[in-house]
CSV table of C-alpha atoms in Angstrom, one decimal:
chain,number,residue,atom,x,y,z
A,1,MET,CA,16.2,0.3,78.2
A,2,SER,CA,15.8,2.8,81.0
A,3,ASN,CA,12.5,4.7,81.3
A,4,SER,CA,13.8,7.3,83.7
A,5,PRO,CA,13.0,11.0,83.1
A,6,ASP,CA,16.7,11.7,82.4
A,7,SER,CA,16.8,9.1,79.6
A,8,GLN,CA,13.5,10.3,78.2
A,9,ASN,CA,14.8,13.9,78.1
A,10,ALA,CA,18.0,12.8,76.5
A,11,GLU,CA,16.0,10.9,73.8
A,12,GLU,CA,13.8,13.9,73.2
A,13,SER,CA,16.8,16.2,73.0
A,14,THR,CA,18.5,14.0,70.4
A,15,THR,CA,15.3,13.9,68.4
A,16,GLN,CA,15.0,17.7,68.5
A,17,TRP,CA,18.6,18.0,67.3
A,18,LYS,CA,17.9,15.7,64.4
A,19,ASP,CA,14.9,17.7,63.4
A,20,LEU,CA,16.7,21.0,63.3
A,21,ALA,CA,17.9,20.4,59.7
A,22,VAL,CA,14.3,20.3,58.4
A,23,TYR,CA,12.3,22.1,61.1
A,24,GLN,CA,10.3,25.1,60.0
A,25,PRO,CA,12.3,28.3,60.8
A,26,TYR,CA,10.4,31.3,62.3
A,27,GLN,CA,11.8,33.7,59.7
A,28,VAL,CA,10.6,33.3,56.1
A,29,TYR,CA,13.4,32.7,53.6
A,30,TYR,CA,15.9,32.0,56.4
A,31,LYS,CA,18.8,30.0,55.0
A,32,LYS,CA,20.1,27.2,57.3
A,33,PRO,CA,23.8,26.6,57.2
A,34,LEU,CA,25.1,23.7,55.2
A,35,ALA,CA,26.7,22.2,58.2
A,36,LEU,CA,23.3,21.9,59.8
A,37,LEU,CA,21.7,20.4,56.7
A,38,GLN,CA,24.4,17.8,56.6
A,39,LYS,CA,23.4,16.5,60.0
A,40,PHE,CA,20.1,15.4,58.7
A,41,GLU,CA,19.2,11.8,59.3
A,42,PRO,CA,16.8,9.8,57.1
A,43,LEU,CA,13.2,9.7,58.4
A,44,ASP,CA,11.1,6.5,58.6
A,45,TYR,CA,7.9,8.5,58.2
A,46,LEU,CA,7.1,12.0,56.8
A,47,PRO,CA,5.9,14.3,59.6
A,48,LYS,CA,2.8,16.4,58.8
A,49,TYR,CA,4.7,19.7,59.0
A,50,LEU,CA,6.9,18.5,56.1
A,51,SER,CA,4.0,17.8,53.8
A,52,PRO,CA,2.8,20.8,51.6
A,53,LYS,CA,-0.8,19.6,52.2
A,54,HIS,CA,-0.5,20.5,55.9
A,55,ALA,CA,1.8,23.5,55.6
A,56,SER,CA,0.9,26.1,58.1
A,57,ASP,CA,0.7,29.9,57.5
A,58,HIS,CA,1.4,29.4,53.8
A,59,ARG,CA,4.9,28.1,54.5
A,60,TRP,CA,6.4,25.6,52.1
A,61,PRO,CA,8.7,22.8,53.4
A,62,PRO,CA,11.9,21.7,51.8
A,63,GLY,CA,12.0,18.9,49.2
A,64,LEU,CA,12.3,15.3,50.6
A,65,TYR,CA,12.7,12.2,48.6
A,66,HIS,CA,11.4,8.7,49.5
A,67,GLY,CA,13.5,5.8,48.5
A,68,PHE,CA,16.7,3.9,48.9
A,69,PRO,CA,20.4,4.9,49.1
A,70,ILE,CA,22.5,3.7,46.2
A,71,PRO,CA,26.0,2.7,47.5
A,72,ALA,CA,28.9,4.3,45.8
A,73,SER,CA,30.1,0.8,44.9
A,74,GLN,CA,27.1,0.2,42.7
A,75,ILE,CA,27.6,3.6,40.9
A,76,ASP,CA,31.3,2.7,40.3
A,77,ASP,CA,30.2,-0.8,39.0
A,78,HIS,CA,27.8,0.8,36.5
A,79,TRP,CA,30.6,3.1,35.3
A,80,LEU,CA,33.2,0.3,34.9
A,81,LYS,CA,30.8,-2.2,33.2
A,82,LYS,CA,28.3,-0.1,31.2
A,83,VAL,CA,29.8,3.3,30.4
A,84,LEU,CA,33.6,3.0,30.3
A,85,PRO,CA,33.6,0.2,27.7
A,86,LYS,CA,31.8,2.5,25.3
A,87,ILE,CA,34.3,5.3,25.4
A,88,ASP,CA,36.5,5.8,22.4
A,89,ARG,CA,39.9,4.9,23.8
A,90,SER,CA,41.8,5.8,20.6
A,91,THR,CA,41.9,9.4,21.7
A,92,LEU,CA,43.2,8.7,25.2
A,93,CYS,CA,46.7,8.0,26.3
A,94,GLU,CA,47.7,5.1,28.6
A,95,ALA,CA,47.8,7.3,31.7
A,96,ASP,CA,44.3,8.7,31.1
A,97,LEU,CA,43.0,5.2,30.5
A,98,LYS,CA,44.4,3.9,33.8
A,99,SER,CA,43.0,6.9,35.7
A,100,LEU,CA,39.5,6.2,34.2
A,101,GLU,CA,39.5,2.6,35.5
A,102,GLU,CA,39.9,3.8,39.1
A,103,PRO,CA,37.0,5.4,41.1
A,104,PRO,CA,35.6,7.9,41.5
A,105,VAL,CA,33.7,8.4,38.3
A,106,PRO,CA,35.2,11.4,36.3
A,107,ASP,CA,33.1,14.5,36.4
A,108,ASN,CA,32.7,14.7,32.7
A,109,PHE,CA,31.2,11.2,32.6
A,110,PHE,CA,29.2,11.3,35.8
A,111,LEU,CA,25.8,12.3,34.2
A,112,ASP,CA,26.1,9.5,31.7
A,113,VAL,CA,26.4,7.1,34.6
A,114,ILE,CA,23.5,8.7,36.5
A,115,PHE,CA,21.1,8.7,33.5
A,116,GLY,CA,22.1,5.2,32.6
A,117,LEU,CA,21.3,4.0,36.2
A,118,GLU,CA,17.9,5.8,36.0
A,119,ARG,CA,17.0,4.0,32.8
A,120,LYS,CA,18.2,0.7,34.1
A,121,LEU,CA,16.3,0.9,37.4
A,122,SER,CA,13.1,2.3,35.9
A,123,ARG,CA,12.9,-0.6,33.3
A,124,ALA,CA,13.7,-3.2,36.0
A,125,VAL,CA,11.0,-2.2,38.5
A,126,GLY,CA,8.3,-0.7,36.1
A,127,TRP,CA,8.4,2.7,37.9
A,128,LYS,CA,10.0,6.1,37.1
A,129,ILE,CA,13.2,6.1,39.2
A,130,ARG,CA,15.3,9.2,39.7
A,131,VAL,CA,18.9,9.1,41.0
A,132,LEU,CA,19.3,12.3,43.0
A,133,PRO,CA,21.8,13.9,45.5
A,134,VAL,CA,20.6,14.0,49.1
A,135,HIS,CA,21.6,14.7,52.6
A,136,GLY,CA,21.5,11.7,55.0
A,137,MET,CA,24.3,9.5,53.5
A,138,PRO,CA,27.4,10.6,55.5
A,139,GLY,CA,30.6,9.0,54.3
A,140,ASP,CA,29.3,8.1,50.8
A,141,ARG,CA,31.3,9.9,48.1
A,142,TYR,CA,28.4,10.3,45.8
A,143,SER,CA,25.4,10.6,48.2
A,144,ARG,CA,22.9,9.5,45.6
A,145,MET,CA,19.6,7.7,46.2
A,146,ALA,CA,16.9,6.0,44.1
A,147,ARG,CA,13.8,8.2,44.5
A,148,LEU,CA,10.4,6.6,44.3
A,149,ARG,CA,8.4,9.7,45.2
A,150,ASP,CA,8.7,13.0,47.1
A,151,ASN,CA,6.7,15.1,49.5
A,152,TYR,CA,5.3,17.4,46.8
A,153,TYR,CA,4.3,14.7,44.3
A,154,ASN,CA,3.4,11.9,46.6
A,155,HIS,CA,2.3,9.1,44.3
A,156,ILE,CA,2.8,5.9,46.4
A,157,PRO,CA,4.4,3.1,44.3
A,158,PRO,CA,3.0,-0.5,44.4
A,159,ASP,CA,4.6,-2.9,46.9
A,160,TYR,CA,6.1,-5.0,44.1
A,161,VAL,CA,8.1,-2.0,42.9
A,162,ILE,CA,9.6,-1.6,46.3
A,163,ARG,CA,10.4,-5.3,46.5
A,164,LYS,CA,12.1,-5.3,43.1
A,165,LEU,CA,14.2,-2.2,44.0
A,166,GLN,CA,15.2,-3.7,47.3
A,167,LYS,CA,16.4,-6.8,45.5
A,168,ILE,CA,18.4,-4.8,42.9
A,169,LEU,CA,20.1,-2.6,45.5
A,170,GLY,CA,20.8,-5.6,47.8
A,171,THR,CA,18.9,-4.3,50.8
A,172,GLN,CA,16.0,-5.5,53.0
A,173,ASN,CA,15.6,-2.2,54.7
A,174,PRO,CA,12.4,-0.2,54.0
A,175,PRO,CA,12.6,3.0,52.0
A,176,LYS,CA,13.2,6.2,54.0
A,177,TRP,CA,12.8,10.0,53.5
A,178,TYR,CA,16.0,11.9,52.5
A,179,LEU,CA,16.6,15.6,52.3
A,180,THR,CA,17.4,17.0,48.9
A,181,GLN,CA,20.7,18.9,48.3
A,182,GLY,CA,20.9,22.4,46.9
A,183,VAL,CA,18.5,25.3,47.1
A,184,HIS,CA,15.4,23.2,47.7
A,185,ALA,CA,16.8,21.9,51.0
A,186,GLN,CA,15.6,25.2,52.5
A,187,TRP,CA,12.1,26.2,53.6
A,188,ASP,CA,10.1,28.5,51.2
A,189,SER,CA,12.4,27.7,48.3
A,190,PHE,CA,9.9,26.6,45.7
A,191,PRO,CA,9.2,29.4,43.2
A,192,GLY,CA,5.6,28.3,42.6
A,193,HIS,CA,4.8,28.5,46.3
A,194,ASN,CA,5.8,32.1,47.3
A,195,PRO,CA,4.2,32.8,50.7
A,196,ASN,CA,4.8,36.5,50.3
A,197,PRO,CA,4.4,37.5,46.7
A,198,ARG,CA,5.4,41.0,45.8
A,199,PRO,CA,2.7,43.3,44.3
A,200,ARG,CA,2.9,43.6,40.6
A,201,VAL,CA,4.1,47.0,39.4
A,202,SER,CA,3.1,48.1,35.9
A,203,LYS,CA,6.0,49.5,33.8
A,204,ASP,CA,3.6,50.9,31.3
A,205,LYS,CA,3.2,54.6,32.3
A,206,SER,CA,0.5,55.2,29.7
A,207,GLU,CA,-1.5,52.4,31.3
A,208,GLU,CA,-1.2,54.0,34.7
A,209,LYS,CA,-2.2,57.4,33.3
A,210,ARG,CA,-5.3,55.8,31.6
A,211,ARG,CA,-6.4,54.3,34.8
A,212,GLU,CA,-6.1,57.6,36.6
A,213,ASN,CA,-8.2,59.4,34.0
A,214,GLN,CA,-10.9,56.8,34.4
A,215,GLN,CA,-11.3,57.5,38.1
A,216,PRO,CA,-14.3,59.8,39.0
A,217,GLN,CA,-13.2,63.4,39.5
A,218,SER,CA,-14.5,65.2,42.6
A,219,SER,CA,-16.1,68.6,41.9
A,220,PRO,CA,-14.1,71.6,43.0
A,221,GLN,CA,-15.3,73.3,46.2
A,222,GLU,CA,-16.7,76.8,45.7
């Protein structure tokens, strides 16, 4: 690998571009476009600026999940083997039955598949696993990952949990950090961490009048 200044600058430029999806914007409550969030690439390590413990100027980073991607093929497999056989087929016509047996998972059964996967993985590894939508899985039709922890509730799982989950998902890669989808993919989006809370305004006029009457009255000038 070349160590020339040009190659170093190119590498730094690429890294900066990758970070734009999660980098702290200057303006509070600025909403990054979806196209930019979709360019996010999973992180090997969580930078300090993305940890609420090190948040600067009372700014709150987006939600990031640590774990493993779940291939679409495994979600389809759970649907075909665990959920589909339990459906009452007597109410469905032959055409509907045929469509059910082909991926993707129908929308009205998708949560059944996700919740079933969560229970299955949690029991198998002895740790609470959530199956959540994330940015960082381009080309996957479901974009779901098995979350072990996140940057707000950072309880590190034991090594044996990670090894078991790797075996189940058929990967030897280490877990990575993925950007959540939805509103919490943005900075300053957590309602319990409002960096600029609005002053509370009392709607009770009698209360306001009572407070005014309690204030000391200045004597009139003669």
